[in-house]
Amino acid sequence: SYELTQPPSVSVSPGQTARITCSGDALPKKYAYWYQQKSGQAPVLVIYEDSERPSGIPERFSGSTSGTMATLTISGAQVEDEADYYCYSTDSGGDHWVFGGGTKLTVL
Amino acid sequence: EVQLVESGGGLVQPGGSLRLSCTASRFTLSSYWMSWVRQAPGKGLEWVANIKEDGSEKFYVDSVEGRFTISRDNARNSLYLQMNSLRVEDTAVYYCVTGSYWGQGTLVTVSS
């Protein structure tokens, strides 16, 4: 079955740039989506269709793709950005969706 | 404010069944693909199933294929998940999802 691979954890200091990667064979052809999940809360969409930002999401959140890798970048990360981040996409057939394993972002 | 509200979760024995419901308010569910996503305690997110706007196409993660059935009633603005032959590993919070909209989740616990 299709898999998306993320690093388990990323750590940065406040104000630094955090980059979270997501690797998957179908990413050159399929959009990536990124969700933020804070402890005890439902996930929040922060990036859709590789690089689009929903209304209300701060501009410091951006997304990009290159080949089989999608990247979520948080420019000038803040303490309130500490959360688990999940990438989300479909297999090459577009029928089955999958989440990456999640990346715990620590900002301190 | 858009709301998706799940219900129907609870404690069930292995092999048992549950039917989850999701009702939308201030949101026309019939215009969107809808999904169920689950999260086991302390674990990551897992896509479970999705259904096309008119219900004509449905897809499932391999681990629930043949046991779970997703359906919708657009007239009632509702989404459902019929879960049969439940296993301990199905224990999770189940979310009703479309794009940026998520419900608050309903907990399903499968245990003897």
CSV table of N, CA and C in Angstrom, one decimal, chain A:
chain,number,residue,atom,x,y,z
A,1,SER,N,0.8,-1.2,0.0
A,1,SER,CA,0.0,0.0,0.0
A,1,SER,C,0.9,1.2,0.0
A,2,TYR,N,0.3,2.4,-0.5
A,2,TYR,CA,1.0,3.6,-0.6
A,2,TYR,C,1.4,4.2,0.7
A,3,GLU,N,2.6,4.8,0.8
A,3,GLU,CA,3.0,5.4,2.0
A,3,GLU,C,3.6,6.8,1.8
A,4,LEU,N,3.4,7.7,2.8
A,4,LEU,CA,4.0,9.0,2.8
A,4,LEU,C,4.9,9.0,4.0
A,5,THR,N,6.2,9.4,3.8
A,5,THR,CA,7.2,9.4,4.9
A,5,THR,C,7.5,10.8,5.4
A,6,GLN,N,7.4,11.0,6.7
A,6,GLN,CA,7.7,12.2,7.4
A,6,GLN,C,8.8,11.9,8.5
A,7,PRO,N,9.6,12.9,8.8
A,7,PRO,CA,10.5,12.7,10.0
A,7,PRO,C,9.6,12.8,11.2
A,8,PRO,N,10.0,12.0,12.2
A,8,PRO,CA,9.2,11.9,13.5
A,8,PRO,C,9.2,13.3,14.2
A,9,SER,N,10.3,14.0,14.1
A,9,SER,CA,10.3,15.2,14.9
A,9,SER,C,11.2,16.3,14.2
A,10,VAL,N,10.9,17.5,14.5
A,10,VAL,CA,11.7,18.7,14.0
A,10,VAL,C,11.7,19.7,15.2
A,11,SER,N,12.8,20.2,15.4
A,11,SER,CA,13.0,21.2,16.5
A,11,SER,C,13.7,22.5,16.1
A,12,VAL,N,13.1,23.6,16.4
A,12,VAL,CA,13.7,24.9,16.1
A,12,VAL,C,13.5,25.9,17.2
A,13,SER,N,14.3,26.9,17.2
A,13,SER,CA,14.1,28.0,18.2
A,13,SER,C,13.1,29.0,17.7
A,14,PRO,N,12.5,29.8,18.5
A,14,PRO,CA,11.5,30.8,18.1
A,14,PRO,C,12.2,31.7,17.1
A,15,GLY,N,11.5,32.0,16.0
A,15,GLY,CA,12.0,32.9,15.0
A,15,GLY,C,12.8,32.2,13.9
A,16,GLN,N,13.1,31.0,14.1
A,16,GLN,CA,13.8,30.3,13.0
A,16,GLN,C,12.8,29.7,12.1
A,17,THR,N,13.4,29.2,10.9
A,17,THR,CA,12.5,28.5,9.9
A,17,THR,C,12.5,27.0,10.2
A,18,ALA,N,11.3,26.5,10.2
A,18,ALA,CA,11.1,25.1,10.3
A,18,ALA,C,10.6,24.5,9.0
A,19,ARG,N,11.3,23.4,8.6
A,19,ARG,CA,10.9,22.7,7.4
A,19,ARG,C,10.5,21.3,7.7
A,20,ILE,N,9.4,20.9,7.3
A,20,ILE,CA,8.9,19.5,7.5
A,20,ILE,C,8.7,18.9,6.1
A,21,THR,N,9.3,17.7,5.9
A,21,THR,CA,9.3,17.1,4.6
A,21,THR,C,8.3,15.9,4.6
A,22,CYS,N,7.9,15.6,3.4
A,22,CYS,CA,6.9,14.5,3.2
A,22,CYS,C,7.3,13.8,1.9
A,23,SER,N,7.7,12.6,1.9
A,23,SER,CA,8.1,11.9,0.7
A,23,SER,C,7.1,10.8,0.2
A,24,GLY,N,6.8,10.8,-1.0
A,24,GLY,CA,5.9,9.8,-1.6
A,24,GLY,C,6.0,9.7,-3.1
A,25,ASP,N,6.0,8.5,-3.6
A,25,ASP,CA,6.2,8.3,-5.0
A,25,ASP,C,5.2,9.0,-6.0
A,26,ALA,N,4.0,9.2,-5.5
A,26,ALA,CA,3.0,9.8,-6.3
A,26,ALA,C,2.9,11.3,-6.2
A,27,LEU,N,3.7,11.9,-5.4
A,27,LEU,CA,3.7,13.4,-5.2
A,27,LEU,C,4.0,14.2,-6.4
A,28,PRO,N,4.8,13.7,-7.4
A,28,PRO,CA,4.9,14.5,-8.6
A,28,PRO,C,3.6,14.7,-9.3
A,29,LYS,N,2.7,13.8,-9.1
A,29,LYS,CA,1.4,13.9,-9.9
A,29,LYS,C,0.2,14.2,-9.0
A,30,LYS,N,0.3,14.1,-7.7
A,30,LYS,CA,-0.8,14.3,-6.8
A,30,LYS,C,-0.5,15.4,-5.8
A,31,TYR,N,-1.6,16.2,-5.5
A,31,TYR,CA,-1.4,17.3,-4.6
A,31,TYR,C,-1.1,16.8,-3.2
A,32,ALA,N,-0.4,17.6,-2.5
A,32,ALA,CA,-0.1,17.4,-1.0
A,32,ALA,C,-1.0,18.4,-0.2
A,33,TYR,N,-1.4,17.9,0.9
A,33,TYR,CA,-2.2,18.8,1.9
A,33,TYR,C,-1.5,18.6,3.2
A,34,TRP,N,-1.5,19.7,4.0
A,34,TRP,CA,-0.9,19.7,5.3
A,34,TRP,C,-1.9,20.1,6.4
A,35,TYR,N,-1.9,19.3,7.5
A,35,TYR,CA,-2.7,19.5,8.6
A,35,TYR,C,-1.9,19.8,9.8
A,36,GLN,N,-2.3,20.7,10.7
A,36,GLN,CA,-1.7,20.9,12.0
A,36,GLN,C,-2.7,20.4,13.1
A,37,GLN,N,-2.1,19.7,14.0
A,37,GLN,CA,-3.0,19.2,15.1
A,37,GLN,C,-2.3,19.5,16.4
A,38,LYS,N,-3.0,20.3,17.2
A,38,LYS,CA,-2.5,20.6,18.6
A,38,LYS,C,-3.1,19.6,19.5
A,39,SER,N,-2.5,19.5,20.6
A,39,SER,CA,-2.9,18.4,21.6
A,39,SER,C,-4.4,18.6,22.0
A,40,GLY,N,-5.1,17.5,21.8
A,40,GLY,CA,-6.5,17.4,22.2
A,40,GLY,C,-7.5,18.1,21.3
A,41,GLN,N,-7.0,18.5,20.1
A,41,GLN,CA,-7.8,19.3,19.2
A,41,GLN,C,-8.0,18.5,17.9
A,42,ALA,N,-9.0,18.9,17.1
A,42,ALA,CA,-9.1,18.3,15.7
A,42,ALA,C,-8.1,19.0,14.8
A,43,PRO,N,-7.6,18.3,13.8
A,43,PRO,CA,-6.7,18.9,12.9
A,43,PRO,C,-7.2,20.1,12.2
A,44,VAL,N,-6.3,21.0,11.8
A,44,VAL,CA,-6.6,22.2,11.0
A,44,VAL,C,-5.8,22.2,9.7
A,45,LEU,N,-6.5,22.5,8.6
A,45,LEU,CA,-5.8,22.5,7.3
A,45,LEU,C,-5.0,23.8,7.2
A,46,VAL,N,-3.7,23.6,6.9
A,46,VAL,CA,-2.8,24.8,6.8
A,46,VAL,C,-2.3,25.1,5.4
A,47,ILE,N,-2.2,24.0,4.6
A,47,ILE,CA,-1.8,24.1,3.2
A,47,ILE,C,-2.7,23.1,2.4
A,48,TYR,N,-3.2,23.6,1.2
A,48,TYR,CA,-3.9,22.6,0.3
A,48,TYR,C,-3.3,22.8,-1.1
A,49,GLU,N,-3.5,21.7,-1.9
A,49,GLU,CA,-3.0,21.7,-3.2
A,49,GLU,C,-1.6,22.2,-3.3
A,50,ASP,N,-0.7,21.6,-2.6
A,50,ASP,CA,0.7,21.8,-2.5
A,50,ASP,C,1.2,23.1,-1.9
A,51,SER,N,0.5,24.2,-2.2
A,51,SER,CA,1.1,25.5,-1.8
A,51,SER,C,0.1,26.6,-1.5
A,52,GLU,N,-1.2,26.2,-1.5
A,52,GLU,CA,-2.3,27.2,-1.3
A,52,GLU,C,-2.6,27.3,0.2
A,53,ARG,N,-2.8,28.5,0.7
A,53,ARG,CA,-3.0,28.7,2.1
A,53,ARG,C,-4.5,29.1,2.3
A,54,PRO,N,-5.2,28.3,3.2
A,54,PRO,CA,-6.6,28.7,3.5
A,54,PRO,C,-6.7,30.1,4.1
A,55,SER,N,-7.8,30.7,4.0
A,55,SER,CA,-8.0,32.0,4.7
A,55,SER,C,-7.9,31.8,6.2
A,56,GLY,N,-7.2,32.7,6.9
A,56,GLY,CA,-7.0,32.7,8.3
A,56,GLY,C,-5.8,32.0,8.7
A,57,ILE,N,-5.1,31.4,7.8
A,57,ILE,CA,-3.8,30.7,8.1
A,57,ILE,C,-2.7,31.8,8.0
A,58,PRO,N,-1.8,32.0,9.0
A,58,PRO,CA,-0.8,33.0,8.9
A,58,PRO,C,0.2,32.8,7.7
A,59,GLU,N,0.6,33.9,7.2
A,59,GLU,CA,1.5,33.9,6.0
A,59,GLU,C,2.8,33.2,6.2
A,60,ARG,N,3.2,33.0,7.5
A,60,ARG,CA,4.5,32.3,7.7
A,60,ARG,C,4.4,30.8,7.3
A,61,PHE,N,3.2,30.3,7.1
A,61,PHE,CA,3.0,28.9,6.6
A,61,PHE,C,3.1,28.9,5.1
A,62,SER,N,3.9,28.1,4.5
A,62,SER,CA,4.0,27.9,3.0
A,62,SER,C,4.3,26.5,2.7
A,63,GLY,N,3.9,26.1,1.5
A,63,GLY,CA,4.1,24.7,1.0
A,63,GLY,C,4.8,24.7,-0.4
A,64,SER,N,5.5,23.7,-0.6
A,64,SER,CA,6.2,23.5,-1.9
A,64,SER,C,6.4,22.1,-2.2
A,65,THR,N,6.7,21.8,-3.5
A,65,THR,CA,7.0,20.4,-3.9
A,65,THR,C,8.1,20.4,-4.8
A,66,SER,N,8.9,19.3,-4.8
A,66,SER,CA,10.0,19.1,-5.8
A,66,SER,C,10.1,17.6,-5.9
A,67,GLY,N,9.8,17.1,-7.1
A,67,GLY,CA,9.9,15.7,-7.4
A,67,GLY,C,8.9,14.9,-6.4
A,68,THR,N,9.5,13.9,-5.7
A,68,THR,CA,8.7,13.1,-4.8
A,68,THR,C,8.6,13.6,-3.4
A,69,MET,N,9.0,14.9,-3.2
A,69,MET,CA,9.0,15.5,-1.9
A,69,MET,C,8.1,16.7,-1.8
A,70,ALA,N,7.3,16.8,-0.8
A,70,ALA,CA,6.6,18.0,-0.4
A,70,ALA,C,7.1,18.6,0.9
A,71,THR,N,7.2,19.9,1.0
A,71,THR,CA,7.7,20.5,2.1
A,71,THR,C,6.8,21.6,2.7
A,72,LEU,N,6.6,21.5,4.0
A,72,LEU,CA,5.9,22.6,4.7
A,72,LEU,C,6.9,23.4,5.4
A,73,THR,N,6.9,24.7,5.1
A,73,THR,CA,7.9,25.6,5.7
A,73,THR,C,7.1,26.6,6.6
A,74,ILE,N,7.6,26.8,7.8
A,74,ILE,CA,7.1,27.8,8.7
A,74,ILE,C,8.2,28.8,9.0
A,75,SER,N,8.1,30.0,8.3
A,75,SER,CA,9.1,31.0,8.4
A,75,SER,C,8.9,31.9,9.7
A,76,GLY,N,9.9,31.8,10.5
A,76,GLY,CA,9.8,32.6,11.8
A,76,GLY,C,8.8,31.8,12.7
A,77,ALA,N,9.1,30.6,13.0
A,77,ALA,CA,8.2,29.8,13.8
A,77,ALA,C,8.0,30.4,15.2
A,78,GLN,N,6.8,30.2,15.7
A,78,GLN,CA,6.4,30.8,17.0
A,78,GLN,C,6.1,29.6,17.9
A,79,VAL,N,6.1,29.9,19.2
A,79,VAL,CA,5.8,28.9,20.2
A,79,VAL,C,4.5,28.3,20.0
A,80,GLU,N,3.5,29.1,19.5
A,80,GLU,CA,2.1,28.6,19.3
A,80,GLU,C,2.1,27.6,18.1
A,81,ASP,N,3.1,27.5,17.3
A,81,ASP,CA,3.1,26.6,16.2
A,81,ASP,C,3.5,25.2,16.6
A,82,GLU,N,3.9,25.0,17.9
A,82,GLU,CA,4.2,23.7,18.4
A,82,GLU,C,2.9,22.8,18.2
A,83,ALA,N,3.1,21.7,17.5
A,83,ALA,CA,2.0,20.8,17.1
A,83,ALA,C,2.5,19.6,16.4
A,84,ASP,N,1.6,18.7,16.1
A,84,ASP,CA,1.9,17.6,15.2
A,84,ASP,C,1.4,18.0,13.8
A,85,TYR,N,2.2,17.8,12.8
A,85,TYR,CA,1.9,18.1,11.4
A,85,TYR,C,1.9,16.9,10.5
A,86,TYR,N,0.8,16.8,9.7
A,86,TYR,CA,0.6,15.6,8.9
A,86,TYR,C,0.5,16.0,7.4
A,87,CYS,N,1.2,15.3,6.6
A,87,CYS,CA,0.9,15.5,5.1
A,87,CYS,C,-0.2,14.5,4.7
A,88,TYR,N,-0.8,14.8,3.6
A,88,TYR,CA,-2.0,14.0,3.2
A,88,TYR,C,-2.1,14.0,1.7
A,89,SER,N,-2.2,12.9,1.1
A,89,SER,CA,-2.3,12.8,-0.4
A,89,SER,C,-2.9,11.5,-0.8
A,90,THR,N,-3.0,11.3,-2.1
A,90,THR,CA,-3.6,10.1,-2.7
A,90,THR,C,-2.5,9.3,-3.3
A,91,ASP,N,-2.8,8.0,-3.5
A,91,ASP,CA,-2.0,7.2,-4.3
A,91,ASP,C,-2.1,7.6,-5.8
A,92,SER,N,-1.3,6.9,-6.7
A,92,SER,CA,-1.3,7.3,-8.1
A,92,SER,C,-2.6,7.2,-8.8
A,93,GLY,N,-3.5,6.2,-8.3
A,93,GLY,CA,-4.8,6.1,-8.9
A,93,GLY,C,-5.8,7.1,-8.4
A,94,GLY,N,-5.5,7.8,-7.4
A,94,GLY,CA,-6.3,8.9,-6.9
A,94,GLY,C,-7.5,8.4,-6.1
A,95,ASP,N,-7.6,7.1,-5.8
A,95,ASP,CA,-8.7,6.5,-5.1
A,95,ASP,C,-8.5,6.4,-3.6
A,96,HIS,N,-7.3,6.1,-3.2
A,96,HIS,CA,-7.0,5.9,-1.8
A,96,HIS,C,-6.1,7.0,-1.2
A,97,TRP,N,-6.6,7.5,-0.1
A,97,TRP,CA,-5.8,8.6,0.5
A,97,TRP,C,-5.0,8.1,1.6
A,98,VAL,N,-4.0,8.8,2.0
A,98,VAL,CA,-3.1,8.3,3.1
A,98,VAL,C,-2.5,9.6,3.8
A,99,PHE,N,-2.3,9.4,5.1
A,99,PHE,CA,-1.6,10.4,5.8
A,99,PHE,C,-0.2,10.0,6.0
A,100,GLY,N,0.7,10.9,6.1
A,100,GLY,CA,2.1,10.6,6.6
A,100,GLY,C,2.0,10.3,8.1
A,101,GLY,N,3.1,9.8,8.6
A,101,GLY,CA,3.1,9.4,10.0
A,101,GLY,C,3.1,10.5,11.0
A,102,GLY,N,3.2,11.7,10.5
A,102,GLY,CA,3.2,12.9,11.4
A,102,GLY,C,4.6,13.3,11.9
A,103,THR,N,4.7,14.6,12.1
A,103,THR,CA,6.0,15.2,12.6
A,103,THR,C,5.7,16.1,13.7
A,104,LYS,N,6.3,15.8,14.9
A,104,LYS,CA,6.1,16.7,16.0
A,104,LYS,C,7.1,17.8,16.0
A,105,LEU,N,6.5,19.0,15.8
A,105,LEU,CA,7.3,20.3,15.8
A,105,LEU,C,7.4,20.8,17.2
A,106,THR,N,8.7,21.0,17.6
A,106,THR,CA,9.0,21.7,18.9
A,106,THR,C,9.6,23.0,18.6
A,107,VAL,N,9.1,24.1,19.3
A,107,VAL,CA,9.6,25.4,19.1
A,107,VAL,C,10.0,25.9,20.5
A,108,LEU,N,11.3,25.9,20.8
A,108,LEU,CA,11.8,26.3,22.1
A,108,LEU,C,13.2,26.7,22.1
